[in-house]
CSV table of C-alpha atoms in Angstrom, one decimal:
chain,number,residue,atom,x,y,z
S,813,ARG,CA,-24.0,23.8,-7.8
S,814,LEU,CA,-27.0,21.8,-8.0
S,815,ARG,CA,-25.4,20.3,-11.1
S,816,ILE,CA,-22.3,19.4,-9.1
S,817,GLU,CA,-24.5,17.8,-6.6
S,818,GLN,CA,-26.2,15.5,-9.3
S,819,ASP,CA,-22.8,14.8,-11.2
S,820,VAL,CA,-21.6,13.9,-7.3
S,821,MET,CA,-24.7,11.2,-6.8
S,822,GLN,CA,-24.4,9.9,-9.9
S,823,LEU,CA,-20.4,8.9,-9.2
S,824,TYR,CA,-21.8,7.9,-5.7
S,825,THR,CA,-23.7,4.8,-8.3
S,826,ASP,CA,-20.4,4.0,-9.8
S,827,PHE,CA,-18.3,4.3,-7.0
S,828,GLN,CA,-20.3,1.6,-4.8
S,829,ASN,CA,-20.8,-0.5,-8.0
S,830,SER,CA,-17.2,0.1,-9.1
S,831,THR,CA,-15.3,-3.8,-9.4
S,832,ASN,CA,-11.9,-2.2,-8.1
S,833,ILE,CA,-13.8,0.8,-5.7
S,834,LEU,CA,-9.3,1.7,-5.2
S,835,GLY,CA,-8.5,1.7,-8.9
S,836,PHE,CA,-11.8,3.8,-9.4
S,837,SER,CA,-11.5,6.3,-6.9
S,838,PHE,CA,-7.7,6.8,-7.4
S,839,ALA,CA,-8.5,7.5,-10.9
S,840,THR,CA,-11.7,9.8,-10.6
S,841,SER,CA,-11.0,11.6,-7.7
S,842,ASP,CA,-9.6,15.8,-7.8
S,843,THR,CA,-7.6,14.5,-4.4
S,844,LYS,CA,-5.3,11.9,-4.4
S,845,ILE,CA,-6.1,10.3,-1.4
S,846,ASP,CA,-3.6,6.8,0.6
S,847,THR,CA,-4.6,4.3,-0.8
S,848,GLY,CA,-2.5,1.9,1.6
S,849,PHE,CA,-3.3,1.2,5.6
S,850,VAL,CA,-2.8,4.8,7.6
S,851,LYS,CA,-2.7,5.7,11.1
S,852,LYS,CA,-5.3,8.0,12.8
S,853,GLY,CA,-5.2,11.7,11.9
S,854,THR,CA,-4.4,11.0,8.0
S,855,TYR,CA,-7.6,11.7,6.8
S,856,PRO,CA,-9.9,15.2,6.8
S,857,ALA,CA,-11.3,15.0,10.5
S,858,GLN,CA,-14.8,14.0,9.7
S,859,ILE,CA,-14.0,10.5,7.4
S,860,ASP,CA,-11.1,10.0,10.3
S,861,THR,CA,-13.8,9.8,12.5
S,862,LEU,CA,-16.3,7.8,10.7
S,863,ILE,CA,-13.7,5.3,9.4
S,864,PHE,CA,-12.1,4.8,12.5
S,865,SER,CA,-15.7,4.2,14.2
S,866,ALA,CA,-17.0,1.0,11.2
S,867,LYS,CA,-16.2,-1.9,10.0
S,868,PRO,CA,-15.1,-3.3,7.4
S,869,GLY,CA,-17.2,-2.5,3.9
S,870,ALA,CA,-18.7,0.5,5.3
S,871,VAL,CA,-19.7,2.4,2.6
S,872,PHE,CA,-19.9,6.4,4.1
S,873,PRO,CA,-22.6,8.2,1.3
S,874,PRO,CA,-21.6,12.0,-0.2
S,875,PHE,CA,-21.3,14.9,2.2
S,876,GLU,CA,-20.0,18.3,2.3
S,877,PHE,CA,-16.9,19.2,3.8
S,878,ASN,CA,-14.0,22.5,3.1
S,879,ASN,CA,-16.2,23.0,-0.5
S,880,ASN,CA,-15.4,19.1,-1.2
S,881,TRP,CA,-17.9,16.5,-1.6
S,882,TYR,CA,-16.2,13.2,0.2
S,883,MET,CA,-17.9,9.5,-0.5
S,884,SER,CA,-15.7,6.8,0.7
S,885,LYS,CA,-15.3,2.7,2.2
S,886,LEU,CA,-13.6,0.7,4.0
S,887,LEU,CA,-12.2,-2.2,3.2
S,888,ASP,CA,-10.1,-3.6,5.8
S,889,ILE,CA,-8.6,-2.6,9.6
S,890,GLN,CA,-5.1,-3.8,10.8
S,891,GLU,CA,-3.0,-3.7,13.7
S,892,ARG,CA,0.5,-2.5,11.4
S,893,PRO,CA,3.7,-1.4,12.6
S,894,ASP,CA,4.8,1.7,11.6
S,895,SER,CA,8.6,-0.1,10.1
S,896,ILE,CA,10.3,-3.2,9.9
S,897,SER,CA,13.5,-4.5,9.4
S,898,GLY,CA,15.1,-7.3,7.9
S,899,SER,CA,17.8,-9.2,6.1
S,900,GLN,CA,16.8,-11.4,2.6
S,901,ILE,CA,18.3,-14.0,0.4
S,902,LEU,CA,18.1,-13.7,-3.3
S,903,ILE,CA,18.0,-16.6,-5.2
S,904,ALA,CA,16.9,-15.2,-8.9
S,905,TYR,CA,16.3,-16.9,-12.3
S,906,GLU,CA,16.2,-16.9,-15.7
S,907,GLY,CA,13.9,-14.3,-16.5
S,908,THR,CA,14.1,-12.0,-13.2
S,909,GLY,CA,16.7,-9.1,-15.0
S,910,ASN,CA,20.0,-11.0,-15.0
S,911,GLU,CA,21.1,-11.8,-17.8
S,912,ASN,CA,24.1,-13.7,-15.5
S,913,ILE,CA,21.1,-16.6,-14.0
S,914,LYS,CA,20.2,-19.7,-15.9
S,915,ARG,CA,18.8,-21.6,-13.1
S,916,THR,CA,15.1,-22.3,-13.6
S,917,LYS,CA,12.1,-21.0,-11.5
S,918,GLU,CA,11.6,-24.2,-10.3
S,919,GLU,CA,15.1,-24.8,-9.6
S,920,ALA,CA,15.2,-21.2,-7.7
S,921,LYS,CA,12.4,-22.7,-6.1
S,922,ALA,CA,14.0,-25.8,-4.9
S,923,LYS,CA,17.1,-24.0,-3.9
S,924,ILE,CA,15.2,-21.2,-1.3
S,925,ASP,CA,13.4,-24.0,0.2
S,926,SER,CA,16.1,-25.7,0.9
S,927,LEU,CA,18.2,-22.5,2.3
S,928,PHE,CA,15.1,-21.6,4.2
S,929,ASN,CA,15.5,-25.5,6.4
S,930,ALA,CA,19.0,-24.9,6.6
S,931,LEU,CA,18.7,-21.1,8.2
S,932,LYS,CA,16.2,-21.6,10.2
S,933,LYS,CA,17.9,-24.0,12.6
S,934,ASN,CA,20.9,-21.6,12.7
S,935,PRO,CA,19.6,-17.7,12.1
S,936,ALA,CA,23.0,-16.7,13.4
S,937,ARG,CA,24.7,-18.0,10.0
S,938,PHE,CA,22.1,-15.4,7.9
S,939,ALA,CA,24.6,-12.6,6.5
S,940,GLU,CA,27.3,-15.1,6.3
S,941,VAL,CA,25.6,-17.2,3.9
S,942,ALA,CA,23.9,-14.0,1.5
S,943,LYS,CA,27.3,-12.9,1.6
S,944,GLN,CA,28.1,-16.4,0.1
S,945,ILE,CA,25.5,-17.2,-2.3
S,946,SER,CA,22.9,-14.4,-2.5
S,947,ASP,CA,22.4,-12.7,-6.4
S,948,TYR,CA,21.4,-9.3,-4.5
S,949,PRO,CA,24.0,-7.3,-5.8
S,950,SER,CA,25.2,-5.4,-2.7
S,951,ALA,CA,24.8,-9.0,-0.7
S,952,LYS,CA,28.5,-9.5,-1.0
S,953,GLU,CA,29.4,-6.0,0.8
S,954,ASP,CA,25.9,-5.3,3.7
S,955,GLY,CA,25.2,-9.4,4.0
S,956,GLY,CA,21.3,-9.1,2.6
S,957,ASP,CA,20.8,-5.9,5.3
S,958,LEU,CA,17.4,-4.0,4.0
S,959,LYS,CA,17.3,-1.6,7.4
S,960,TRP,CA,14.5,-0.4,8.5
S,961,PHE,CA,12.1,0.3,5.5
S,962,PRO,CA,8.4,1.9,6.2
S,963,ASP,CA,5.2,1.1,5.8
S,964,ASN,CA,3.4,1.4,2.5
S,965,ASN,CA,6.5,1.3,0.7
S,966,PRO,CA,6.2,-0.5,-2.7
S,967,ASN,CA,9.0,-1.7,-2.9
S,968,TYR,CA,9.8,-3.3,0.1
S,969,GLU,CA,5.7,-4.4,0.1
S,970,PRO,CA,6.3,-8.3,-0.3
S,971,PHE,CA,8.8,-7.8,3.1
S,972,PHE,CA,6.9,-5.9,4.8
S,973,ASN,CA,3.6,-8.2,4.3
S,974,ALA,CA,6.0,-11.4,5.4
S,975,GLY,CA,7.4,-9.4,8.2
S,976,LEU,CA,3.3,-8.3,9.9
S,977,SER,CA,2.9,-12.4,10.9
S,978,LEU,CA,7.1,-13.2,11.8
S,979,LYS,CA,9.2,-12.8,15.5
S,980,PRO,CA,12.3,-11.5,15.4
S,981,ASN,CA,14.6,-14.4,13.0
S,982,GLU,CA,11.9,-15.8,12.5
S,983,MET,CA,12.0,-16.1,8.2
S,984,LYS,CA,9.7,-16.6,5.3
S,985,VAL,CA,10.2,-17.5,1.8
S,986,VAL,CA,8.9,-14.3,-0.1
S,987,ASP,CA,8.6,-14.3,-4.1
S,988,THR,CA,9.4,-10.8,-6.0
S,989,ARG,CA,9.4,-9.2,-9.3
S,990,ILE,CA,13.4,-10.1,-9.0
S,991,GLY,CA,12.8,-13.4,-8.1
S,992,TYR,CA,12.7,-15.7,-4.6
S,993,SER,CA,14.0,-14.1,-1.8
S,994,LEU,CA,14.7,-15.7,1.9
S,995,PHE,CA,13.1,-13.0,4.5
S,996,MET,CA,14.1,-13.3,8.0
S,997,LEU,CA,13.0,-10.5,10.2
S,998,THR,CA,15.2,-8.1,12.4
S,999,ASN,CA,12.9,-5.8,14.6
S,1000,LYS,CA,9.4,-4.3,13.8
S,1001,SER,CA,7.6,-0.8,15.6
S,1002,GLN,CA,5.0,-0.9,17.9
S,1003,PRO,CA,1.6,-2.6,15.6
S,1004,VAL,CA,-0.6,0.2,15.9
S,1005,LYS,CA,-4.6,0.5,14.0
S,1006,LYS,CA,-4.2,1.3,10.1
S,1007,VAL,CA,-7.2,1.6,8.6
S,1008,LYS,CA,-7.6,1.3,4.4
S,1009,ALA,CA,-9.9,3.2,2.0
S,1010,ALA,CA,-11.4,3.8,-0.7
S,1011,VAL,CA,-12.0,7.6,-0.9
S,1012,LEU,CA,-12.8,9.8,-3.2
S,1013,VAL,CA,-13.4,13.5,-3.6
S,1014,ARG,CA,-14.6,16.0,-5.7
S,1015,ALA,CA,-14.2,19.8,-5.6
S,1016,ILE,CA,-16.9,21.9,-5.9
S,1017,GLU,CA,-15.7,24.6,-8.5
S,1018,PRO,CA,-17.8,27.0,-10.1
S,1019,SER,CA,-19.5,26.7,-13.7
S,1020,ASN,CA,-18.2,28.2,-16.5
S,1021,GLN,CA,-22.4,29.9,-16.2
S,1022,THR,CA,-21.6,30.7,-13.0
S,1023,PHE,CA,-18.7,32.8,-13.6
S,1024,GLN,CA,-20.5,34.2,-16.7
S,1025,ASP,CA,-23.8,35.3,-14.3
S,1026,ILE,CA,-21.4,36.6,-11.7
S,1027,TYR,CA,-19.6,38.6,-14.6
S,1028,MET,CA,-23.1,40.0,-16.5
S,1029,GLN,CA,-23.8,40.8,-12.0
S,1030,ALA,CA,-21.4,42.8,-11.5
S,1031,SER,CA,-21.2,44.8,-14.9
S,1032,THR,CA,-24.2,46.2,-14.6
């Protein structure tokens, strides 16, 4: 047990000095903890209480809880909805995975900016325009409707982050891995307080020496 405690204290030093504390925590933690924004009640009770009553940047030294060591750092606090709904018009460019697209990135940006300027004055035409010109495969059928998507879904992260600052029918140009998208917010759930934290867990497990000692005592 003493060896584990010593290892944990060294790990805590590395944790504090890490330049990518989220990546370090995820790579070294015995239990993988959600690295996105989460609501109160997500973490074990003692961590939850500490983190939700602190300010960004607060670091919590190792402590024992339920046969584990925990250490954590609060990175950010935001008021965020649990889900957002919206639509997109995709303008792809060469190199984004569609071999039929020959336009350059600069041409795609100019086109999406032009669409933004035209549609922000008339958002009711969004679905109609999406069916006509969007490069997303399903747009001709669904008019670019993304439906409802949750927080912390990596596939929708650019749209979710864009939607945080938008009101219904407002739009924003989003740079994605498959091209430029004009995203229009439809609706979003009521924002709640969420935190983003790095949490590292180290399990308290008996060493081989401990097993051998117990075995010898039992044999005796």
